[in-house]
Amino acid sequence: MTVVGQSIVRHPAPDGPWTEPDLHHFAQDGHRYEIVDGSLHVTPPQEPPHDTVVAALVATLRAAAPEGWWVCDRLGVALGASNLIPDVTVLRPHSSGSSWAAPGDVALVVEVVSASTRAYDELLKPALYARAGIGCLWRVVPGADPVVHALGLGNAGYEPLQTAQGADPVRIDAPFPVRVAPGTWV
């Protein structure tokens, strides 16, 4: 539902599961509209500190990305019956360039955890990314002393690779070598 002037515009729910074309009915209003196994999931707009961390991550990753790699904020990933929008997505060279990236094109997804998305970012989305075979996931916990948890896909889901915290740069090698200093992002 969207408020236009003083009237309310209702978006029709599909007769069956939600699909990617249904997402085009929603206004670009700051909410994040995603589909999980055919069910709609809506996340409220994030606070400015969240966006500051996302912008810092994008700048850091773009500066380190080898030629041909793409670093995008809020690019959707199509995962079968699910359409998720990570905070940051890193695409391999020669990816398809579609508006919804295929899992095989995705080298890294980054989720910046917030109070309203904690369980979604820490439990549900990683399970879906792992099921799709996305090799790297970074979970960023913002705050006064932000932390980056770099995770790699193992036999039982994502496994810890490295943790970066503080203002001193820490090298993370996945999906490509990059130095991160989360303490400088606040």
PDB file of C-alpha atoms in Angstrom:
ATOM      1  CA  MET A   1       0.000   0.000   0.000  1.00  0.00           C
ATOM      2  CA  THR A   2       1.346   3.446  -0.938  1.00  0.00           C
ATOM      3  CA  VAL A   3      -0.012   6.858   0.013  1.00  0.00           C
ATOM      4  CA  VAL A   4      -0.241   9.173  -2.994  1.00  0.00           C
ATOM      5  CA  GLY A   5      -1.413  12.643  -2.017  1.00  0.00           C
ATOM      6  CA  GLN A   6      -4.280  11.800   0.292  1.00  0.00           C
ATOM      7  CA  SER A   7      -5.358   8.584  -1.437  1.00  0.00           C
ATOM      8  CA  ILE A   8      -4.083   5.110  -0.694  1.00  0.00           C
ATOM      9  CA  VAL A   9      -2.938   2.934  -3.575  1.00  0.00           C
ATOM     10  CA  ARG A  10      -3.215  -0.769  -2.802  1.00  0.00           C
ATOM     11  CA  HIS A  11      -0.967  -3.280  -4.526  1.00  0.00           C
ATOM     12  CA  PRO A  12      -2.718  -6.462  -5.544  1.00  0.00           C
ATOM     13  CA  ALA A  13      -1.477  -9.646  -3.958  1.00  0.00           C
ATOM     14  CA  PRO A  14      -0.974 -12.447  -6.460  1.00  0.00           C
ATOM     15  CA  ASP A  15      -3.272 -15.468  -6.434  1.00  0.00           C
ATOM     16  CA  GLY A  16      -0.260 -17.730  -5.853  1.00  0.00           C
ATOM     17  CA  PRO A  17       3.307 -17.205  -4.706  1.00  0.00           C
ATOM     18  CA  TRP A  18       4.945 -13.802  -5.093  1.00  0.00           C
ATOM     19  CA  THR A  19       7.356 -13.615  -8.040  1.00  0.00           C
ATOM     20  CA  GLU A  20       9.922 -11.093  -9.265  1.00  0.00           C
ATOM     21  CA  PRO A  21       7.498  -9.269 -11.627  1.00  0.00           C
ATOM     22  CA  ASP A  22       5.224  -8.573  -8.614  1.00  0.00           C
ATOM     23  CA  LEU A  23       8.013  -6.485  -7.067  1.00  0.00           C
ATOM     24  CA  HIS A  24       7.626  -3.894  -9.830  1.00  0.00           C
ATOM     25  CA  HIS A  25       4.266  -2.813  -8.322  1.00  0.00           C
ATOM     26  CA  PHE A  26       5.980  -1.204  -5.340  1.00  0.00           C
ATOM     27  CA  ALA A  27       7.183   2.382  -5.216  1.00  0.00           C
ATOM     28  CA  GLN A  28      10.849   3.185  -4.573  1.00  0.00           C
ATOM     29  CA  ASP A  29      10.020   4.351  -1.047  1.00  0.00           C
ATOM     30  CA  GLY A  30      13.087   3.225   0.896  1.00  0.00           C
ATOM     31  CA  HIS A  31      11.580  -0.093   1.950  1.00  0.00           C
ATOM     32  CA  ARG A  32      13.291  -3.246   0.757  1.00  0.00           C
ATOM     33  CA  TYR A  33      10.875  -5.655  -0.931  1.00  0.00           C
ATOM     34  CA  GLU A  34      12.199  -9.214  -1.210  1.00  0.00           C
ATOM     35  CA  ILE A  35      10.704 -12.620  -1.861  1.00  0.00           C
ATOM     36  CA  VAL A  36      11.573 -15.697   0.179  1.00  0.00           C
ATOM     37  CA  ASP A  37      10.258 -18.931  -1.328  1.00  0.00           C
ATOM     38  CA  GLY A  38       7.266 -17.116  -2.800  1.00  0.00           C
ATOM     39  CA  SER A  39       6.446 -15.047   0.304  1.00  0.00           C
ATOM     40  CA  LEU A  40       6.871 -11.272   0.395  1.00  0.00           C
ATOM     41  CA  HIS A  41       9.244  -9.817   2.986  1.00  0.00           C
ATOM     42  CA  VAL A  42       9.384  -6.067   3.594  1.00  0.00           C
ATOM     43  CA  THR A  43      12.182  -4.331   5.512  1.00  0.00           C
ATOM     44  CA  PRO A  44      11.749  -0.727   6.691  1.00  0.00           C
ATOM     45  CA  PRO A  45      14.148   1.980   5.497  1.00  0.00           C
ATOM     46  CA  GLN A  46      17.463   1.860   7.348  1.00  0.00           C
ATOM     47  CA  GLU A  47      18.927   4.592   9.544  1.00  0.00           C
ATOM     48  CA  PRO A  48      21.701   6.859   8.147  1.00  0.00           C
ATOM     49  CA  PRO A  49      24.539   5.032  10.014  1.00  0.00           C
ATOM     50  CA  HIS A  50      23.617   1.840   8.124  1.00  0.00           C
ATOM     51  CA  ASP A  51      23.887   3.649   4.796  1.00  0.00           C
ATOM     52  CA  THR A  52      27.222   5.190   5.853  1.00  0.00           C
ATOM     53  CA  VAL A  53      28.655   1.696   6.402  1.00  0.00           C
ATOM     54  CA  VAL A  54      27.246   0.469   3.069  1.00  0.00           C
ATOM     55  CA  ALA A  55      28.826   3.433   1.247  1.00  0.00           C
ATOM     56  CA  ALA A  56      32.192   2.794   2.952  1.00  0.00           C
ATOM     57  CA  LEU A  57      32.053  -0.898   2.027  1.00  0.00           C
ATOM     58  CA  VAL A  58      31.265  -0.122  -1.602  1.00  0.00           C
ATOM     59  CA  ALA A  59      34.142   2.380  -1.796  1.00  0.00           C
ATOM     60  CA  THR A  60      36.580  -0.045  -0.123  1.00  0.00           C
ATOM     61  CA  LEU A  61      35.620  -2.977  -2.345  1.00  0.00           C
ATOM     62  CA  ARG A  62      35.611  -0.916  -5.553  1.00  0.00           C
ATOM     63  CA  ALA A  63      39.090   0.418  -4.793  1.00  0.00           C
ATOM     64  CA  ALA A  64      40.410  -3.148  -4.409  1.00  0.00           C
ATOM     65  CA  ALA A  65      38.405  -4.876  -7.136  1.00  0.00           C
ATOM     66  CA  PRO A  66      40.410  -6.295 -10.030  1.00  0.00           C
ATOM     67  CA  GLU A  67      39.515  -5.075 -13.492  1.00  0.00           C
ATOM     68  CA  GLY A  68      36.182  -6.386 -14.711  1.00  0.00           C
ATOM     69  CA  TRP A  69      34.658  -7.012 -11.258  1.00  0.00           C
ATOM     70  CA  TRP A  70      31.494  -5.115 -10.302  1.00  0.00           C
ATOM     71  CA  VAL A  71      30.663  -3.844  -6.813  1.00  0.00           C
ATOM     72  CA  CYS A  72      27.026  -2.799  -6.434  1.00  0.00           C
ATOM     73  CA  ASP A  73      24.883  -1.664  -3.566  1.00  0.00           C
ATOM     74  CA  ARG A  74      21.410  -3.161  -3.308  1.00  0.00           C
ATOM     75  CA  LEU A  75      21.587  -5.246  -6.482  1.00  0.00           C
ATOM     76  CA  GLY A  76      19.071  -8.068  -6.390  1.00  0.00           C
ATOM     77  CA  VAL A  77      20.011 -11.741  -6.596  1.00  0.00           C
ATOM     78  CA  ALA A  78      17.543 -14.238  -8.106  1.00  0.00           C
ATOM     79  CA  LEU A  79      17.594 -17.503  -6.144  1.00  0.00           C
ATOM     80  CA  GLY A  80      14.877 -19.655  -7.684  1.00  0.00           C
ATOM     81  CA  ALA A  81      11.649 -18.857  -5.817  1.00  0.00           C
ATOM     82  CA  SER A  82      13.478 -16.168  -3.828  1.00  0.00           C
ATOM     83  CA  ASN A  83      14.633 -12.682  -4.802  1.00  0.00           C
ATOM     84  CA  LEU A  84      16.962 -11.141  -2.230  1.00  0.00           C
ATOM     85  CA  ILE A  85      18.642  -7.759  -2.136  1.00  0.00           C
ATOM     86  CA  PRO A  86      21.956  -7.789  -0.235  1.00  0.00           C
ATOM     87  CA  ASP A  87      23.373  -4.485   0.991  1.00  0.00           C
ATOM     88  CA  VAL A  88      26.401  -5.033  -1.275  1.00  0.00           C
ATOM     89  CA  THR A  89      26.906  -7.520  -4.113  1.00  0.00           C
ATOM     90  CA  VAL A  90      30.203  -8.264  -5.867  1.00  0.00           C
ATOM     91  CA  LEU A  91      29.866  -9.715  -9.356  1.00  0.00           C
ATOM     92  CA  ARG A  92      32.486 -11.707 -11.199  1.00  0.00           C
ATOM     93  CA  PRO A  93      33.849 -10.446 -14.523  1.00  0.00           C
ATOM     94  CA  HIS A  94      31.650 -11.244 -17.514  1.00  0.00           C
ATOM     95  CA  SER A  95      28.479 -11.583 -15.447  1.00  0.00           C
ATOM     96  CA  SER A  96      25.182 -11.413 -17.293  1.00  0.00           C
ATOM     97  CA  GLY A  97      24.394  -7.813 -16.371  1.00  0.00           C
ATOM     98  CA  SER A  98      20.714  -8.544 -15.703  1.00  0.00           C
ATOM     99  CA  SER A  99      18.760  -6.528 -13.147  1.00  0.00           C
ATOM    100  CA  TRP A 100      18.590  -9.634 -10.939  1.00  0.00           C
ATOM    101  CA  ALA A 101      21.998 -11.311 -10.739  1.00  0.00           C
ATOM    102  CA  ALA A 102      22.282 -15.068 -11.123  1.00  0.00           C
ATOM    103  CA  PRO A 103      23.980 -16.835  -8.182  1.00  0.00           C
ATOM    104  CA  GLY A 104      26.778 -18.067 -10.461  1.00  0.00           C
ATOM    105  CA  ASP A 105      27.713 -14.443 -11.213  1.00  0.00           C
ATOM    106  CA  VAL A 106      27.913 -13.490  -7.526  1.00  0.00           C
ATOM    107  CA  ALA A 107      31.282 -13.775  -5.782  1.00  0.00           C
ATOM    108  CA  LEU A 108      30.310 -12.005  -2.544  1.00  0.00           C
ATOM    109  CA  VAL A 109      27.198 -10.784  -0.769  1.00  0.00           C
ATOM    110  CA  VAL A 110      27.424  -8.399   2.185  1.00  0.00           C
ATOM    111  CA  GLU A 111      24.733  -7.918   4.791  1.00  0.00           C
ATOM    112  CA  VAL A 112      24.968  -4.998   7.225  1.00  0.00           C
ATOM    113  CA  VAL A 113      23.048  -6.096  10.302  1.00  0.00           C
ATOM    114  CA  SER A 114      20.546  -3.749  11.916  1.00  0.00           C
ATOM    115  CA  ALA A 115      18.134  -4.161  14.812  1.00  0.00           C
ATOM    116  CA  SER A 116      15.175  -4.628  12.442  1.00  0.00           C
ATOM    117  CA  THR A 117      16.950  -7.231  10.266  1.00  0.00           C
ATOM    118  CA  ARG A 118      19.200  -9.157  12.679  1.00  0.00           C
ATOM    119  CA  ALA A 119      17.539 -12.598  12.460  1.00  0.00           C
ATOM    120  CA  TYR A 120      16.901 -12.197   8.735  1.00  0.00           C
ATOM    121  CA  ASP A 121      20.548 -11.198   8.046  1.00  0.00           C
ATOM    122  CA  GLU A 122      22.135 -13.751  10.378  1.00  0.00           C
ATOM    123  CA  LEU A 123      19.929 -16.810   9.826  1.00  0.00           C
ATOM    124  CA  LEU A 124      17.568 -16.814   6.866  1.00  0.00           C
ATOM    125  CA  LYS A 125      19.463 -14.951   4.138  1.00  0.00           C
ATOM    126  CA  PRO A 126      22.767 -16.818   4.699  1.00  0.00           C
ATOM    127  CA  ALA A 127      20.936 -20.141   4.426  1.00  0.00           C
ATOM    128  CA  LEU A 128      19.426 -19.080   1.095  1.00  0.00           C
ATOM    129  CA  TYR A 129      22.755 -17.744  -0.214  1.00  0.00           C
ATOM    130  CA  ALA A 130      24.484 -20.985   0.805  1.00  0.00           C
ATOM    131  CA  ARG A 131      21.789 -23.102  -0.828  1.00  0.00           C
ATOM    132  CA  ALA A 132      22.387 -21.135  -4.051  1.00  0.00           C
ATOM    133  CA  GLY A 133      26.157 -21.768  -3.844  1.00  0.00           C
ATOM    134  CA  ILE A 134      27.347 -18.174  -3.332  1.00  0.00           C
ATOM    135  CA  GLY A 135      30.932 -18.651  -2.145  1.00  0.00           C
ATOM    136  CA  CYS A 136      31.499 -15.658   0.142  1.00  0.00           C
ATOM    137  CA  LEU A 137      29.362 -13.772   2.636  1.00  0.00           C
ATOM    138  CA  TRP A 138      30.438 -10.854   4.773  1.00  0.00           C
ATOM    139  CA  ARG A 139      28.315 -10.002   7.788  1.00  0.00           C
ATOM    140  CA  VAL A 140      28.972  -6.492   9.074  1.00  0.00           C
ATOM    141  CA  VAL A 141      27.888  -5.527  12.573  1.00  0.00           C
ATOM    142  CA  PRO A 142      27.893  -1.715  12.720  1.00  0.00           C
ATOM    143  CA  GLY A 143      28.098   0.377  15.858  1.00  0.00           C
ATOM    144  CA  ALA A 144      30.729   2.285  17.782  1.00  0.00           C
ATOM    145  CA  ASP A 145      33.309  -0.374  16.829  1.00  0.00           C
ATOM    146  CA  PRO A 146      32.095  -2.090  13.617  1.00  0.00           C
ATOM    147  CA  VAL A 147      33.078  -5.693  12.891  1.00  0.00           C
ATOM    148  CA  VAL A 148      33.347  -7.515   9.558  1.00  0.00           C
ATOM    149  CA  HIS A 149      32.913 -11.287   9.667  1.00  0.00           C
ATOM    150  CA  ALA A 150      34.152 -12.821   6.407  1.00  0.00           C
ATOM    151  CA  LEU A 151      32.582 -16.235   5.824  1.00  0.00           C
ATOM    152  CA  GLY A 152      33.242 -18.843   3.160  1.00  0.00           C
ATOM    153  CA  LEU A 153      30.925 -21.553   1.930  1.00  0.00           C
ATOM    154  CA  GLY A 154      31.765 -24.946   3.404  1.00  0.00           C
ATOM    155  CA  ASN A 155      30.020 -28.322   3.498  1.00  0.00           C
ATOM    156  CA  ALA A 156      27.576 -27.281   6.222  1.00  0.00           C
ATOM    157  CA  GLY A 157      26.944 -23.674   5.169  1.00  0.00           C
ATOM    158  CA  TYR A 158      29.081 -20.638   5.836  1.00  0.00           C
ATOM    159  CA  GLU A 159      32.199 -21.018   7.958  1.00  0.00           C
ATOM    160  CA  PRO A 160      34.287 -18.215   9.497  1.00  0.00           C
ATOM    161  CA  LEU A 161      37.336 -17.159   7.473  1.00  0.00           C
ATOM    162  CA  GLN A 162      38.422 -13.903   9.087  1.00  0.00           C
ATOM    163  CA  THR A 163      37.234 -11.113  11.346  1.00  0.00           C
ATOM    164  CA  ALA A 164      38.197  -7.454  10.970  1.00  0.00           C
ATOM    165  CA  GLN A 165      37.629  -4.826  13.634  1.00  0.00           C
ATOM    166  CA  GLY A 166      39.162  -1.489  14.539  1.00  0.00           C
ATOM    167  CA  ALA A 167      40.949   1.217  12.570  1.00  0.00           C
ATOM    168  CA  ASP A 168      43.994  -0.832  11.553  1.00  0.00           C
ATOM    169  CA  PRO A 169      43.539  -2.352   8.074  1.00  0.00           C
ATOM    170  CA  VAL A 170      43.052  -6.125   7.978  1.00  0.00           C
ATOM    171  CA  ARG A 171      43.545  -8.051   4.755  1.00  0.00           C
ATOM    172  CA  ILE A 172      40.661 -10.263   3.693  1.00  0.00           C
ATOM    173  CA  ASP A 173      41.396 -12.504   0.711  1.00  0.00           C
ATOM    174  CA  ALA A 174      37.897 -13.496  -0.362  1.00  0.00           C
ATOM    175  CA  PRO A 175      36.637 -12.885  -3.014  1.00  0.00           C
ATOM    176  CA  PHE A 176      39.817 -10.911  -3.884  1.00  0.00           C
ATOM    177  CA  PRO A 177      42.469  -9.332  -1.636  1.00  0.00           C
ATOM    178  CA  VAL A 178      41.122  -6.219   0.070  1.00  0.00           C
ATOM    179  CA  ARG A 179      42.173  -4.288   3.165  1.00  0.00           C
ATOM    180  CA  VAL A 180      39.310  -3.270   5.440  1.00  0.00           C
ATOM    181  CA  ALA A 181      39.393  -0.962   8.445  1.00  0.00           C
ATOM    182  CA  PRO A 182      35.838  -0.990   9.831  1.00  0.00           C
ATOM    183  CA  GLY A 183      36.737   1.393  12.659  1.00  0.00           C
ATOM    184  CA  THR A 184      37.195   4.176  10.091  1.00  0.00           C
ATOM    185  CA  TRP A 185      33.672   3.778   8.705  1.00  0.00           C
ATOM    186  CA  VAL A 186      31.849   5.517  11.573  1.00  0.00           C
TER     187      VAL A 186
END
